[in-house]
Amino acid sequence: MLWVLNILTFAAAVHDLYLVSNLFGTLSKAFVLGNLLYSYRVSEGLPGSIPYVSSLVFTAALLAGSYTARLGRMTVAAMLPVVIIIMIDFANMGRVDILVVAILFASAYFLTQKPQDAQEQSAGNRFKKIAMLVLLAAIIVGGADFIRSTRGAKEGFTGSTGALKKLSTASVITPSIYLYLTSDYGVLNKYLHNEGENTPFGGNTFLPIYRILEKIGVEVHASTFQTWYRTPVRTNTGTYLRELHGDFGIVGLLLGPYLIGLVSSVYWFRVKTHGRYVDLAIAGFFFGIIGMSFFVMPTRISPFFFYLAVSVLVSFALDRKTRRDLEPAAEGIAE
């Protein structure tokens, strides 16, 4: 199943890179004009791209994390989702999907790993596992930084301190990265100061569903892009609390984090108790929300909603096969 998902998403990644190459003449020009590619993709989309196929990489990342924990070592099949998402995000000049893949892989890995397995490992095996995770993290960070530098993100901001200006020559923690990691709280503050926005009920949490309804003629007016605020630099992500308040008001702020924590804890317990893939898929979905909560409510992203539907279907098939494989062994023990 992991190989099937890898092949499909790799084909989608190659197709997107082919479209980018045709759009700019060559891929090398896309490297040089990364900022133009990003602006064009945001305003026009990537013409000719196949919708949702590339988002299968999220399900692949979940299975890759679980497979790596079960096997105890990294394989090519498990490494491919990380490489593929870097290819996909380069074609789109985005980085958020890389972070989602990293969260899903890590969540599945640590949820699948059993405590006794970690205790029984030798020092050499533990070192190999740590080295494997460090390598994986280096690929993810390196890929995201490569896209940042190619996109030509602005690194000079008015009013920057001397210490922040010195970061403009850094390779990973640059002023733009510092902005992305800290501005969300400023946006949330500005949003609350303005007493919210005119958001339809659930317009952020269920945005992909509203977009489908709009396409079939239902007028709900859910905005694809969020309002920008000056913090003093213009940014538009204000943590998931902004979306919860916009969708459900004070009730969303009070109950939203509690319900997310409750459901993720329930499915964490179910994964540890039963080891079913369907529980892992749902737990990964809520762990993804928690991991992205510092920036945005990831359910605004259509592929993340699509991940849940695909992962549950794939997980049902894997769980069914697991039960069939265990039945002959159980019958042999009974005899």
mmCIF file of N, CA and C in Angstrom, residues 86-196:
data_model
loop_
_atom_site.group_PDB
_atom_site.id
_atom_site.type_symbol
_atom_site.label_atom_id
_atom_site.label_comp_id
_atom_site.label_asym_id
_atom_site.label_seq_id
_atom_site.Cartn_x
_atom_site.Cartn_y
_atom_site.Cartn_z
ATOM 1 N N ILE A 86 8.813 17.319 -0.908
ATOM 2 C CA ILE A 86 9.714 18.427 -1.251
ATOM 3 C C ILE A 86 9.598 18.743 -2.744
ATOM 4 N N MET A 87 9.486 17.703 -3.581
ATOM 5 C CA MET A 87 9.286 17.909 -5.020
ATOM 6 C C MET A 87 7.956 18.625 -5.281
ATOM 7 N N ILE A 88 6.902 18.184 -4.600
ATOM 8 C CA ILE A 88 5.578 18.778 -4.794
ATOM 9 C C ILE A 88 5.567 20.233 -4.345
ATOM 10 N N ASP A 89 6.148 20.483 -3.172
ATOM 11 C CA ASP A 89 6.136 21.854 -2.656
ATOM 12 C C ASP A 89 7.057 22.771 -3.449
ATOM 13 N N PHE A 90 8.096 22.217 -4.067
ATOM 14 C CA PHE A 90 8.914 23.053 -4.945
ATOM 15 C C PHE A 90 8.093 23.503 -6.149
ATOM 16 N N ALA A 91 7.293 22.587 -6.705
ATOM 17 C CA ALA A 91 6.463 22.943 -7.855
ATOM 18 C C ALA A 91 5.429 24.005 -7.487
ATOM 19 N N ASN A 92 5.021 24.033 -6.208
ATOM 20 C CA ASN A 92 4.023 25.000 -5.762
ATOM 21 C C ASN A 92 4.631 26.163 -4.986
ATOM 22 N N MET A 93 5.940 26.092 -4.720
ATOM 23 C CA MET A 93 6.635 27.097 -3.935
ATOM 24 C C MET A 93 5.964 27.318 -2.582
ATOM 25 N N GLY A 94 5.551 26.218 -1.960
ATOM 26 C CA GLY A 94 4.968 26.272 -0.626
ATOM 27 C C GLY A 94 5.796 25.439 0.333
ATOM 28 N N ARG A 95 5.493 25.578 1.639
ATOM 29 C CA ARG A 95 6.255 24.822 2.634
ATOM 30 C C ARG A 95 5.374 24.173 3.692
ATOM 31 N N VAL A 96 4.118 24.583 3.750
ATOM 32 C CA VAL A 96 3.265 24.091 4.829
ATOM 33 C C VAL A 96 3.055 22.585 4.734
ATOM 34 N N ASP A 97 2.989 22.043 3.519
ATOM 35 C CA ASP A 97 2.768 20.602 3.355
ATOM 36 C C ASP A 97 3.944 19.789 3.890
ATOM 37 N N ILE A 98 5.150 20.341 3.804
ATOM 38 C CA ILE A 98 6.326 19.651 4.346
ATOM 39 C C ILE A 98 6.180 19.491 5.850
ATOM 40 N N LEU A 99 5.693 20.531 6.509
ATOM 41 C CA LEU A 99 5.496 20.473 7.961
ATOM 42 C C LEU A 99 4.416 19.454 8.322
ATOM 43 N N VAL A 100 3.330 19.411 7.543
ATOM 44 C CA VAL A 100 2.256 18.442 7.799
ATOM 45 C C VAL A 100 2.774 17.018 7.643
ATOM 46 N N VAL A 101 3.545 16.762 6.601
ATOM 47 C CA VAL A 101 4.130 15.422 6.391
ATOM 48 C C VAL A 101 5.023 15.041 7.556
ATOM 49 N N ALA A 102 5.842 15.985 8.038
ATOM 50 C CA ALA A 102 6.733 15.707 9.168
ATOM 51 C C ALA A 102 5.929 15.353 10.425
ATOM 52 N N ILE A 103 4.838 16.083 10.668
ATOM 53 C CA ILE A 103 4.002 15.820 11.848
ATOM 54 C C ILE A 103 3.348 14.445 11.743
ATOM 55 N N LEU A 104 2.814 14.105 10.568
ATOM 56 C CA LEU A 104 2.138 12.817 10.388
ATOM 57 C C LEU A 104 3.126 11.658 10.513
ATOM 58 N N PHE A 105 4.305 11.804 9.927
ATOM 59 C CA PHE A 105 5.323 10.750 10.020
ATOM 60 C C PHE A 105 5.733 10.538 11.473
ATOM 61 N N ALA A 106 6.046 11.642 12.175
ATOM 62 C CA ALA A 106 6.502 11.536 13.562
ATOM 63 C C ALA A 106 5.391 10.995 14.463
ATOM 64 N N SER A 107 4.152 11.438 14.243
ATOM 65 C CA SER A 107 3.035 10.966 15.065
ATOM 66 C C SER A 107 2.852 9.466 14.914
ATOM 67 N N ALA A 108 2.841 8.993 13.670
ATOM 68 C CA ALA A 108 2.659 7.564 13.425
ATOM 69 C C ALA A 108 3.831 6.750 13.970
ATOM 70 N N TYR A 109 5.023 7.294 13.847
ATOM 71 C CA TYR A 109 6.211 6.579 14.332
ATOM 72 C C TYR A 109 6.139 6.366 15.843
ATOM 73 N N PHE A 110 5.895 7.440 16.586
ATOM 74 C CA PHE A 110 5.917 7.327 18.046
ATOM 75 C C PHE A 110 4.658 6.659 18.601
ATOM 76 N N LEU A 111 3.546 6.764 17.888
ATOM 77 C CA LEU A 111 2.344 6.061 18.330
ATOM 78 C C LEU A 111 2.464 4.561 18.120
ATOM 79 N N THR A 112 3.134 4.162 17.036
ATOM 80 C CA THR A 112 3.268 2.733 16.721
ATOM 81 C C THR A 112 4.330 2.063 17.567
ATOM 82 N N GLN A 113 5.396 2.781 17.885
ATOM 83 C CA GLN A 113 6.499 2.196 18.654
ATOM 84 C C GLN A 113 6.034 1.805 20.054
ATOM 85 N N LYS A 114 6.342 0.597 20.441
ATOM 86 C CA LYS A 114 5.971 0.104 21.761
ATOM 87 C C LYS A 114 7.107 0.346 22.753
ATOM 88 N N PRO A 115 6.788 0.680 24.003
ATOM 89 C CA PRO A 115 7.831 0.963 24.998
ATOM 90 C C PRO A 115 8.819 -0.184 25.172
ATOM 91 N N GLN A 116 8.307 -1.426 25.146
ATOM 92 C CA GLN A 116 9.209 -2.563 25.340
ATOM 93 C C GLN A 116 10.194 -2.713 24.191
ATOM 94 N N ASP A 117 9.746 -2.297 22.971
ATOM 95 C CA ASP A 117 10.658 -2.352 21.819
ATOM 96 C C ASP A 117 11.828 -1.394 22.024
ATOM 97 N N ALA A 118 11.540 -0.194 22.533
ATOM 98 C CA ALA A 118 12.600 0.794 22.765
ATOM 99 C C ALA A 118 13.548 0.325 23.863
ATOM 100 N N GLN A 119 13.021 -0.351 24.898
ATOM 101 C CA GLN A 119 13.849 -0.801 26.011
ATOM 102 C C GLN A 119 14.751 -1.963 25.619
ATOM 103 N N GLU A 120 14.266 -2.821 24.696
ATOM 104 C CA GLU A 120 15.032 -4.006 24.309
ATOM 105 C C GLU A 120 16.107 -3.730 23.273
ATOM 106 N N GLN A 121 16.125 -2.542 22.723
ATOM 107 C CA GLN A 121 17.113 -2.227 21.699
ATOM 108 C C GLN A 121 18.503 -2.069 22.306
ATOM 109 N N SER A 122 19.492 -2.496 21.554
ATOM 110 C CA SER A 122 20.875 -2.306 21.982
ATOM 111 C C SER A 122 21.276 -0.858 21.766
ATOM 112 N N ALA A 123 22.409 -0.496 22.355
ATOM 113 C CA ALA A 123 22.892 0.880 22.211
ATOM 114 C C ALA A 123 23.162 1.219 20.748
ATOM 115 N N GLY A 124 23.676 0.223 20.000
ATOM 116 C CA GLY A 124 23.964 0.443 18.582
ATOM 117 C C GLY A 124 22.710 0.699 17.779
ATOM 118 N N ASN A 125 21.653 -0.075 18.061
ATOM 119 C CA ASN A 125 20.395 0.110 17.343
ATOM 120 C C ASN A 125 19.748 1.445 17.688
ATOM 121 N N ARG A 126 19.861 1.837 18.959
ATOM 122 C CA ARG A 126 19.296 3.122 19.353
ATOM 123 C C ARG A 126 20.026 4.264 18.655
ATOM 124 N N PHE A 127 21.347 4.136 18.532
ATOM 125 C CA PHE A 127 22.130 5.162 17.838
ATOM 126 C C PHE A 127 21.709 5.243 16.368
ATOM 127 N N LYS A 128 21.504 4.082 15.732
ATOM 128 C CA LYS A 128 21.089 4.062 14.328
ATOM 129 C C LYS A 128 19.731 4.723 14.163
ATOM 130 N N LYS A 129 18.830 4.468 15.118
ATOM 131 C CA LYS A 129 17.491 5.038 15.027
ATOM 132 C C LYS A 129 17.543 6.550 15.205
ATOM 133 N N ILE A 130 18.358 7.015 16.148
ATOM 134 C CA ILE A 130 18.499 8.461 16.347
ATOM 135 C C ILE A 130 19.116 9.109 15.112
ATOM 136 N N ALA A 131 20.142 8.455 14.562
ATOM 137 C CA ALA A 131 20.786 8.978 13.349
ATOM 138 C C ALA A 131 19.800 9.039 12.195
ATOM 139 N N MET A 132 18.922 8.039 12.099
ATOM 140 C CA MET A 132 17.910 8.000 11.042
ATOM 141 C C MET A 132 16.944 9.168 11.169
ATOM 142 N N LEU A 133 16.488 9.432 12.396
ATOM 143 C CA LEU A 133 15.549 10.529 12.622
ATOM 144 C C LEU A 133 16.206 11.889 12.386
ATOM 145 N N VAL A 134 17.486 12.006 12.772
ATOM 146 C CA VAL A 134 18.220 13.255 12.530
ATOM 147 C C VAL A 134 18.363 13.498 11.026
ATOM 148 N N LEU A 135 18.669 12.426 10.263
ATOM 149 C CA LEU A 135 18.791 12.542 8.809
ATOM 150 C C LEU A 135 17.468 12.965 8.191
ATOM 151 N N LEU A 136 16.394 12.353 8.667
ATOM 152 C CA LEU A 136 15.067 12.692 8.155
ATOM 153 C C LEU A 136 14.737 14.152 8.436
ATOM 154 N N ALA A 137 15.030 14.600 9.664
ATOM 155 C CA ALA A 137 14.775 15.996 10.027
ATOM 156 C C ALA A 137 15.631 16.941 9.171
ATOM 157 N N ALA A 138 16.885 16.545 8.896
ATOM 158 C CA ALA A 138 17.774 17.378 8.084
ATOM 159 C C ALA A 138 17.232 17.526 6.660
ATOM 160 N N ILE A 139 16.679 16.438 6.112
ATOM 161 C CA ILE A 139 16.109 16.491 4.761
ATOM 162 C C ILE A 139 14.906 17.424 4.737
ATOM 163 N N ILE A 140 14.058 17.332 5.767
ATOM 164 C CA ILE A 140 12.862 18.167 5.833
ATOM 165 C C ILE A 140 13.235 19.637 5.966
ATOM 166 N N VAL A 141 14.126 19.952 6.914
ATOM 167 C CA VAL A 141 14.542 21.343 7.134
ATOM 168 C C VAL A 141 15.284 21.878 5.913
ATOM 169 N N GLY A 142 16.171 21.043 5.348
ATOM 170 C CA GLY A 142 16.916 21.467 4.174
ATOM 171 C C GLY A 142 16.008 21.735 2.986
ATOM 172 N N GLY A 143 15.013 20.861 2.798
ATOM 173 C CA GLY A 143 14.073 21.062 1.700
ATOM 174 C C GLY A 143 13.267 22.329 1.862
ATOM 175 N N ALA A 144 12.772 22.578 3.077
ATOM 176 C CA ALA A 144 11.995 23.795 3.337
ATOM 177 C C ALA A 144 12.848 25.040 3.143
ATOM 178 N N ASP A 145 14.107 24.991 3.592
ATOM 179 C CA ASP A 145 14.993 26.149 3.441
ATOM 180 C C ASP A 145 15.351 26.375 1.982
ATOM 181 N N PHE A 146 15.486 25.281 1.228
ATOM 182 C CA PHE A 146 15.769 25.395 -0.203
ATOM 183 C C PHE A 146 14.620 26.119 -0.921
ATOM 184 N N ILE A 147 13.391 25.761 -0.574
ATOM 185 C CA ILE A 147 12.230 26.410 -1.187
ATOM 186 C C ILE A 147 12.175 27.876 -0.773
ATOM 187 N N ARG A 148 12.491 28.155 0.517
ATOM 188 C CA ARG A 148 12.494 29.547 0.983
ATOM 189 C C ARG A 148 13.471 30.389 0.191
ATOM 190 N N SER A 149 14.699 29.876 0.032
ATOM 191 C CA SER A 149 15.722 30.645 -0.666
ATOM 192 C C SER A 149 15.391 30.783 -2.148
ATOM 193 N N THR A 150 14.782 29.734 -2.740
ATOM 194 C CA THR A 150 14.413 29.788 -4.151
ATOM 195 C C THR A 150 13.274 30.778 -4.372
ATOM 196 N N ARG A 151 12.329 30.807 -3.425
ATOM 197 C CA ARG A 151 11.180 31.695 -3.552
ATOM 198 C C ARG A 151 11.575 33.152 -3.373
ATOM 199 N N GLY A 152 12.760 33.386 -2.808
ATOM 200 C CA GLY A 152 13.221 34.759 -2.643
ATOM 201 C C GLY A 152 12.436 35.517 -1.610
ATOM 202 N N ALA A 153 12.194 34.885 -0.468
ATOM 203 C CA ALA A 153 11.423 35.542 0.589
ATOM 204 C C ALA A 153 12.136 36.803 1.057
ATOM 205 N N LYS A 154 11.347 37.822 1.366
ATOM 206 C CA LYS A 154 11.900 39.095 1.839
ATOM 207 C C LYS A 154 12.541 38.891 3.205
ATOM 208 N N GLU A 155 13.779 39.342 3.364
ATOM 209 C CA GLU A 155 14.508 39.170 4.627
ATOM 210 C C GLU A 155 14.805 40.489 5.325
ATOM 211 N N GLY A 156 14.494 41.599 4.674
ATOM 212 C CA GLY A 156 14.714 42.904 5.292
ATOM 213 C C GLY A 156 13.391 43.545 5.679
ATOM 214 N N PHE A 157 13.225 43.871 6.944
ATOM 215 C CA PHE A 157 11.974 44.442 7.429
ATOM 216 C C PHE A 157 12.251 45.770 8.138
ATOM 217 N N THR A 158 11.386 46.734 7.883
ATOM 218 C CA THR A 158 11.527 48.045 8.517
ATOM 219 C C THR A 158 11.394 47.917 10.031
ATOM 220 N N GLY A 159 12.335 48.547 10.757
ATOM 221 C CA GLY A 159 12.279 48.497 12.219
ATOM 222 C C GLY A 159 12.963 47.292 12.828
ATOM 223 N N SER A 160 13.648 46.483 12.004
ATOM 224 C CA SER A 160 14.333 45.304 12.537
ATOM 225 C C SER A 160 15.463 45.715 13.468
ATOM 226 N N THR A 161 15.663 44.945 14.514
ATOM 227 C CA THR A 161 16.784 45.190 15.424
ATOM 228 C C THR A 161 18.079 44.733 14.759
ATOM 229 N N GLY A 162 19.201 45.140 15.355
ATOM 230 C CA GLY A 162 20.497 44.736 14.816
ATOM 231 C C GLY A 162 20.665 43.230 14.828
ATOM 232 N N ALA A 163 20.194 42.576 15.903
ATOM 233 C CA ALA A 163 20.318 41.121 16.009
ATOM 234 C C ALA A 163 19.515 40.430 14.915
ATOM 235 N N LEU A 164 18.333 40.970 14.606
ATOM 236 C CA LEU A 164 17.507 40.357 13.571
ATOM 237 C C LEU A 164 18.112 40.569 12.191
ATOM 238 N N LYS A 165 18.707 41.727 11.961
ATOM 239 C CA LYS A 165 19.328 41.992 10.668
ATOM 240 C C LYS A 165 20.497 41.050 10.408
ATOM 241 N N LYS A 166 21.202 40.673 11.478
ATOM 242 C CA LYS A 166 22.326 39.754 11.305
ATOM 243 C C LYS A 166 21.864 38.376 10.814
ATOM 244 N N LEU A 167 20.608 38.029 11.111
ATOM 245 C CA LEU A 167 20.085 36.728 10.684
ATOM 246 C C LEU A 167 19.817 36.663 9.184
ATOM 247 N N SER A 168 19.856 37.807 8.496
ATOM 248 C CA SER A 168 19.534 37.824 7.067
ATOM 249 C C SER A 168 20.522 37.014 6.250
ATOM 250 N N THR A 169 21.710 36.773 6.781
ATOM 251 C CA THR A 169 22.709 35.971 6.062
ATOM 252 C C THR A 169 22.711 34.516 6.527
ATOM 253 N N ALA A 170 21.848 34.168 7.488
ATOM 254 C CA ALA A 170 21.789 32.791 7.983
ATOM 255 C C ALA A 170 21.141 31.896 6.939
ATOM 256 N N SER A 171 21.295 30.584 7.139
ATOM 257 C CA SER A 171 20.771 29.637 6.159
ATOM 258 C C SER A 171 19.450 29.008 6.567
ATOM 259 N N VAL A 172 19.124 28.973 7.852
ATOM 260 C CA VAL A 172 17.894 28.321 8.303
ATOM 261 C C VAL A 172 16.993 29.302 9.049
ATOM 262 N N ILE A 173 17.463 29.824 10.200
ATOM 263 C CA ILE A 173 16.666 30.782 10.976
ATOM 264 C C ILE A 173 16.963 32.182 10.455
ATOM 265 N N THR A 174 16.183 32.597 9.467
ATOM 266 C CA THR A 174 16.332 33.911 8.846
ATOM 267 C C THR A 174 15.237 34.847 9.375
ATOM 268 N N PRO A 175 15.302 36.153 9.075
ATOM 269 C CA PRO A 175 14.242 37.053 9.536
ATOM 270 C C PRO A 175 12.842 36.633 9.101
ATOM 271 N N SER A 176 12.695 36.094 7.876
ATOM 272 C CA SER A 176 11.359 35.680 7.426
ATOM 273 C C SER A 176 10.864 34.473 8.219
ATOM 274 N N ILE A 177 11.759 33.539 8.546
ATOM 275 C CA ILE A 177 11.370 32.392 9.364
ATOM 276 C C ILE A 177 11.005 32.851 10.772
ATOM 277 N N TYR A 178 11.799 33.783 11.306
ATOM 278 C CA TYR A 178 11.497 34.354 12.630
ATOM 279 C C TYR A 178 10.120 35.015 12.610
ATOM 280 N N LEU A 179 9.809 35.687 11.501
ATOM 281 C CA LEU A 179 8.493 36.328 11.365
ATOM 282 C C LEU A 179 7.383 35.281 11.372
ATOM 283 N N TYR A 180 7.558 34.195 10.607
ATOM 284 C CA TYR A 180 6.522 33.169 10.527
ATOM 285 C C TYR A 180 6.287 32.491 11.879
ATOM 286 N N LEU A 181 7.345 32.374 12.677
ATOM 287 C CA LEU A 181 7.230 31.669 13.955
ATOM 288 C C LEU A 181 6.661 32.546 15.069
ATOM 289 N N THR A 182 6.649 33.862 14.878
ATOM 290 C CA THR A 182 6.256 34.747 15.981
ATOM 291 C C THR A 182 5.078 35.658 15.664
ATOM 292 N N SER A 183 4.788 35.882 14.390
ATOM 293 C CA SER A 183 3.781 36.890 14.039
ATOM 294 C C SER A 183 2.356 36.417 14.286
ATOM 295 N N ASP A 184 2.145 35.105 14.398
ATOM 296 C CA ASP A 184 0.787 34.576 14.537
ATOM 297 C C ASP A 184 0.083 35.136 15.778
ATOM 298 N N TYR A 185 0.852 35.321 16.840
ATOM 299 C CA TYR A 185 0.258 35.837 18.079
ATOM 300 C C TYR A 185 -0.091 37.312 17.937
ATOM 301 N N GLY A 186 0.700 38.035 17.160
ATOM 302 C CA GLY A 186 0.380 39.427 16.870
ATOM 303 C C GLY A 186 -0.890 39.537 16.032
ATOM 304 N N VAL A 187 -1.031 38.631 15.051
ATOM 305 C CA VAL A 187 -2.242 38.619 14.226
ATOM 306 C C VAL A 187 -3.461 38.293 15.080
ATOM 307 N N LEU A 188 -3.331 37.306 15.965
ATOM 308 C CA LEU A 188 -4.445 36.951 16.858
ATOM 309 C C LEU A 188 -4.848 38.152 17.703
ATOM 310 N N ASN A 189 -3.863 38.889 18.206
ATOM 311 C CA ASN A 189 -4.141 40.069 19.015
ATOM 312 C C ASN A 189 -4.882 41.138 18.200
ATOM 313 N N LYS A 190 -4.421 41.364 16.966
ATOM 314 C CA LYS A 190 -5.078 42.344 16.097
ATOM 315 C C LYS A 190 -6.507 41.913 15.767
ATOM 316 N N TYR A 191 -6.669 40.623 15.504
ATOM 317 C CA TYR A 191 -7.992 40.081 15.168
ATOM 318 C C TYR A 191 -8.972 40.299 16.323
ATOM 319 N N LEU A 192 -8.539 39.990 17.548
ATOM 320 C CA LEU A 192 -9.408 40.165 18.709
ATOM 321 C C LEU A 192 -9.673 41.646 18.993
ATOM 322 N N HIS A 193 -8.657 42.472 18.736
ATOM 323 C CA HIS A 193 -8.821 43.912 18.942
ATOM 324 C C HIS A 193 -9.879 44.478 17.995
ATOM 325 N N ASN A 194 -9.944 43.908 16.771
ATOM 326 C CA ASN A 194 -10.941 44.344 15.786
ATOM 327 C C ASN A 194 -12.299 43.676 15.998
ATOM 328 N N GLU A 195 -12.409 42.893 17.068
ATOM 329 C CA GLU A 195 -13.656 42.201 17.429
ATOM 330 C C GLU A 195 -14.104 41.225 16.347
ATOM 331 N N GLY A 196 -13.120 40.504 15.800
ATOM 332 C CA GLY A 196 -13.420 39.419 14.875
ATOM 333 C C GLY A 196 -13.704 39.858 13.456
#
